[in-house]
Structure formats: C-alpha cells, structure tokens
C-alpha cells in the first residue's frame, strides 16, 4: 500500500463514506453518503485503489435488476490507514476550532 500523495476534503469524505458503508459499497452509495459529485468521487476511488487502500470487483448478483455495480472495500492496510488519517483530520479540525481569532484580532 502506498501513502496518498494528497488528501483533499473530497478524499476524506469518500473515506468516511466507505467506512460508514460497510464491507462492500458501490459508487452511487459513496456519492450519496459523501454528498460529492460523481466526477469527484470516482477519481478518488480510482486513486485509492491504485494506492492499495481499497479493492473493487463487479457485483455478481444476476437476480438484481439493473446494471452491475462496482463494489469497493478496504484492504486491511487501507482500513487501518483510513482510521488513522480520519482521526488526524478530526484532531486538526478540533484544534482549529479551539484556536479561533478573538474580536480584538489576537489568537484566543
């Protein structure tokens, strides 16, 4: 597994959606859960897969009507890395909220 070269807010949203979605999550589900557009989500999923954070495979349910879905799931290393990265982001967000500017322009 490779580290991610850049971690955007969209990447964080996709990682959160993948974690919340369970074992096999399909693209439209990630789009709905993340609130991001398909043109944002699918490139992030592709980067995560190339880096070895997730794997994907085509759905094998022939009984379900409609087109096949591409199912995504974390690799074991990717799941651990995602937990770590999301915890770091949450800590950064909490810190940035605590260090808010005062009304006189100085840091609190």
PDB file of C-alpha atoms in Angstrom:
ATOM      1  CA  UNK A   1       0.000   0.000   0.000  1.00  0.00           C
ATOM      2  CA  UNK A   2       1.241   3.462  -0.887  1.00  0.00           C
ATOM      3  CA  UNK A   3       0.662   6.622   1.130  1.00  0.00           C
ATOM      4  CA  UNK A   4      -1.664   9.107  -0.527  1.00  0.00           C
ATOM      5  CA  UNK A   5       0.215  11.921  -2.250  1.00  0.00           C
ATOM      6  CA  UNK A   6      -2.559  14.382  -1.435  1.00  0.00           C
ATOM      7  CA  UNK A   7      -5.523  14.225   0.870  1.00  0.00           C
ATOM      8  CA  UNK A   8      -8.287  16.595  -0.146  1.00  0.00           C
ATOM      9  CA  UNK A   9     -11.546  17.231   1.670  1.00  0.00           C
ATOM     10  CA  UNK A  10     -13.211  15.094  -1.021  1.00  0.00           C
ATOM     11  CA  UNK A  11     -10.821  12.221  -0.229  1.00  0.00           C
ATOM     12  CA  UNK A  12     -11.718  12.489   3.450  1.00  0.00           C
ATOM     13  CA  UNK A  13     -15.442  12.485   2.615  1.00  0.00           C
ATOM     14  CA  UNK A  14     -15.051   9.391   0.406  1.00  0.00           C
ATOM     15  CA  UNK A  15     -13.036   7.584   3.104  1.00  0.00           C
ATOM     16  CA  UNK A  16     -15.733   8.402   5.677  1.00  0.00           C
ATOM     17  CA  UNK A  17     -18.449   7.101   3.331  1.00  0.00           C
ATOM     18  CA  UNK A  18     -16.514   3.890   2.671  1.00  0.00           C
ATOM     19  CA  UNK A  19     -16.055   3.325   6.407  1.00  0.00           C
ATOM     20  CA  UNK A  20     -19.717   4.011   7.151  1.00  0.00           C
ATOM     21  CA  UNK A  21     -20.944   1.880   4.255  1.00  0.00           C
ATOM     22  CA  UNK A  22     -19.687  -1.467   5.497  1.00  0.00           C
ATOM     23  CA  UNK A  23     -17.846  -4.205   3.641  1.00  0.00           C
ATOM     24  CA  UNK A  24     -18.993  -3.749   0.022  1.00  0.00           C
ATOM     25  CA  UNK A  25     -20.032  -0.269  -1.036  1.00  0.00           C
ATOM     26  CA  UNK A  26     -20.879   0.756  -4.594  1.00  0.00           C
ATOM     27  CA  UNK A  27     -20.086   4.075  -6.239  1.00  0.00           C
ATOM     28  CA  UNK A  28     -23.580   5.600  -6.144  1.00  0.00           C
ATOM     29  CA  UNK A  29     -23.788   4.759  -2.458  1.00  0.00           C
ATOM     30  CA  UNK A  30     -20.489   6.603  -1.839  1.00  0.00           C
ATOM     31  CA  UNK A  31     -21.781   9.575  -3.852  1.00  0.00           C
ATOM     32  CA  UNK A  32     -24.957   9.783  -1.766  1.00  0.00           C
ATOM     33  CA  UNK A  33     -23.189   9.277   1.569  1.00  0.00           C
ATOM     34  CA  UNK A  34     -20.385  11.738   0.849  1.00  0.00           C
ATOM     35  CA  UNK A  35     -22.531  14.408  -0.765  1.00  0.00           C
ATOM     36  CA  UNK A  36     -19.930  14.700  -3.535  1.00  0.00           C
ATOM     37  CA  UNK A  37     -20.484  14.677  -7.297  1.00  0.00           C
ATOM     38  CA  UNK A  38     -19.685  11.574  -9.392  1.00  0.00           C
ATOM     39  CA  UNK A  39     -16.913  13.495 -11.162  1.00  0.00           C
ATOM     40  CA  UNK A  40     -15.241  13.909  -7.780  1.00  0.00           C
ATOM     41  CA  UNK A  41     -15.979  10.530  -6.183  1.00  0.00           C
ATOM     42  CA  UNK A  42     -14.913   8.166  -8.971  1.00  0.00           C
ATOM     43  CA  UNK A  43     -11.437   9.705  -9.440  1.00  0.00           C
ATOM     44  CA  UNK A  44     -10.899   9.498  -5.653  1.00  0.00           C
ATOM     45  CA  UNK A  45     -11.977   5.832  -5.657  1.00  0.00           C
ATOM     46  CA  UNK A  46      -9.572   5.184  -8.542  1.00  0.00           C
ATOM     47  CA  UNK A  47      -6.672   6.846  -6.684  1.00  0.00           C
ATOM     48  CA  UNK A  48      -7.448   4.886  -3.505  1.00  0.00           C
ATOM     49  CA  UNK A  49      -7.499   1.640  -5.474  1.00  0.00           C
ATOM     50  CA  UNK A  50      -4.228   2.388  -7.294  1.00  0.00           C
ATOM     51  CA  UNK A  51      -2.600   3.181  -3.945  1.00  0.00           C
ATOM     52  CA  UNK A  52      -3.814  -0.135  -2.486  1.00  0.00           C
ATOM     53  CA  UNK A  53      -6.179   1.359   0.092  1.00  0.00           C
ATOM     54  CA  UNK A  54      -9.253  -0.304  -1.440  1.00  0.00           C
ATOM     55  CA  UNK A  55     -10.067  -3.092  -3.868  1.00  0.00           C
ATOM     56  CA  UNK A  56     -13.047  -3.427  -6.158  1.00  0.00           C
ATOM     57  CA  UNK A  57     -14.902  -6.063  -8.089  1.00  0.00           C
ATOM     58  CA  UNK A  58     -18.020  -6.259 -10.185  1.00  0.00           C
ATOM     59  CA  UNK A  59     -21.178  -7.381  -8.424  1.00  0.00           C
ATOM     60  CA  UNK A  60     -22.143 -10.985  -9.151  1.00  0.00           C
ATOM     61  CA  UNK A  61     -25.861 -10.753  -8.300  1.00  0.00           C
ATOM     62  CA  UNK A  62     -27.621 -11.710 -11.531  1.00  0.00           C
ATOM     63  CA  UNK A  63     -31.007 -11.721  -9.790  1.00  0.00           C
ATOM     64  CA  UNK A  64     -30.878  -7.971  -9.060  1.00  0.00           C
ATOM     65  CA  UNK A  65     -32.389  -5.910 -11.884  1.00  0.00           C
ATOM     66  CA  UNK A  66     -30.365  -3.127 -13.437  1.00  0.00           C
ATOM     67  CA  UNK A  67     -26.731  -2.766 -14.362  1.00  0.00           C
ATOM     68  CA  UNK A  68     -23.987  -4.453 -12.387  1.00  0.00           C
ATOM     69  CA  UNK A  69     -22.428  -2.372  -9.637  1.00  0.00           C
ATOM     70  CA  UNK A  70     -18.734  -1.987  -8.870  1.00  0.00           C
ATOM     71  CA  UNK A  71     -18.241  -2.927  -5.198  1.00  0.00           C
ATOM     72  CA  UNK A  72     -15.466  -1.289  -3.176  1.00  0.00           C
ATOM     73  CA  UNK A  73     -13.939  -2.441   0.100  1.00  0.00           C
ATOM     74  CA  UNK A  74     -10.890  -1.552   2.161  1.00  0.00           C
ATOM     75  CA  UNK A  75      -7.762  -3.651   2.181  1.00  0.00           C
ATOM     76  CA  UNK A  76      -6.635  -4.451   5.733  1.00  0.00           C
ATOM     77  CA  UNK A  77      -3.808  -1.904   5.466  1.00  0.00           C
ATOM     78  CA  UNK A  78      -6.145   0.645   3.865  1.00  0.00           C
ATOM     79  CA  UNK A  79      -8.696   0.268   6.656  1.00  0.00           C
ATOM     80  CA  UNK A  80      -6.017   0.923   9.280  1.00  0.00           C
ATOM     81  CA  UNK A  81      -4.603   3.866   7.343  1.00  0.00           C
ATOM     82  CA  UNK A  82      -8.087   5.349   6.876  1.00  0.00           C
ATOM     83  CA  UNK A  83      -8.832   5.145  10.605  1.00  0.00           C
ATOM     84  CA  UNK A  84      -5.521   6.879  11.332  1.00  0.00           C
ATOM     85  CA  UNK A  85      -5.970   9.560   8.677  1.00  0.00           C
ATOM     86  CA  UNK A  86      -9.543  10.334   9.714  1.00  0.00           C
ATOM     87  CA  UNK A  87      -8.519  10.578  13.374  1.00  0.00           C
ATOM     88  CA  UNK A  88      -5.754  13.026  12.404  1.00  0.00           C
ATOM     89  CA  UNK A  89      -8.223  15.118  10.399  1.00  0.00           C
ATOM     90  CA  UNK A  90     -10.698  15.146  13.291  1.00  0.00           C
ATOM     91  CA  UNK A  91      -7.939  16.248  15.675  1.00  0.00           C
ATOM     92  CA  UNK A  92      -6.850  19.011  13.271  1.00  0.00           C
ATOM     93  CA  UNK A  93     -10.435  20.197  12.924  1.00  0.00           C
ATOM     94  CA  UNK A  94     -10.929  20.231  16.693  1.00  0.00           C
ATOM     95  CA  UNK A  95      -7.694  22.187  17.172  1.00  0.00           C
ATOM     96  CA  UNK A  96      -8.573  24.734  14.502  1.00  0.00           C
ATOM     97  CA  UNK A  97     -11.929  25.360  16.194  1.00  0.00           C
ATOM     98  CA  UNK A  98     -10.271  25.944  19.567  1.00  0.00           C
ATOM     99  CA  UNK A  99      -7.782  28.441  18.149  1.00  0.00           C
ATOM    100  CA  UNK A 100     -10.278  30.962  16.852  1.00  0.00           C
ATOM    101  CA  UNK A 101      -9.453  34.634  16.417  1.00  0.00           C
ATOM    102  CA  UNK A 102     -10.649  36.952  19.158  1.00  0.00           C
ATOM    103  CA  UNK A 103     -12.631  40.033  18.359  1.00  0.00           C
ATOM    104  CA  UNK A 104      -9.552  42.177  19.026  1.00  0.00           C
ATOM    105  CA  UNK A 105      -7.618  40.281  16.292  1.00  0.00           C
ATOM    106  CA  UNK A 106      -5.330  38.273  18.617  1.00  0.00           C
ATOM    107  CA  UNK A 107      -5.456  34.486  18.934  1.00  0.00           C
ATOM    108  CA  UNK A 108      -7.510  33.085  21.784  1.00  0.00           C
TER     109      UNK A 108
END
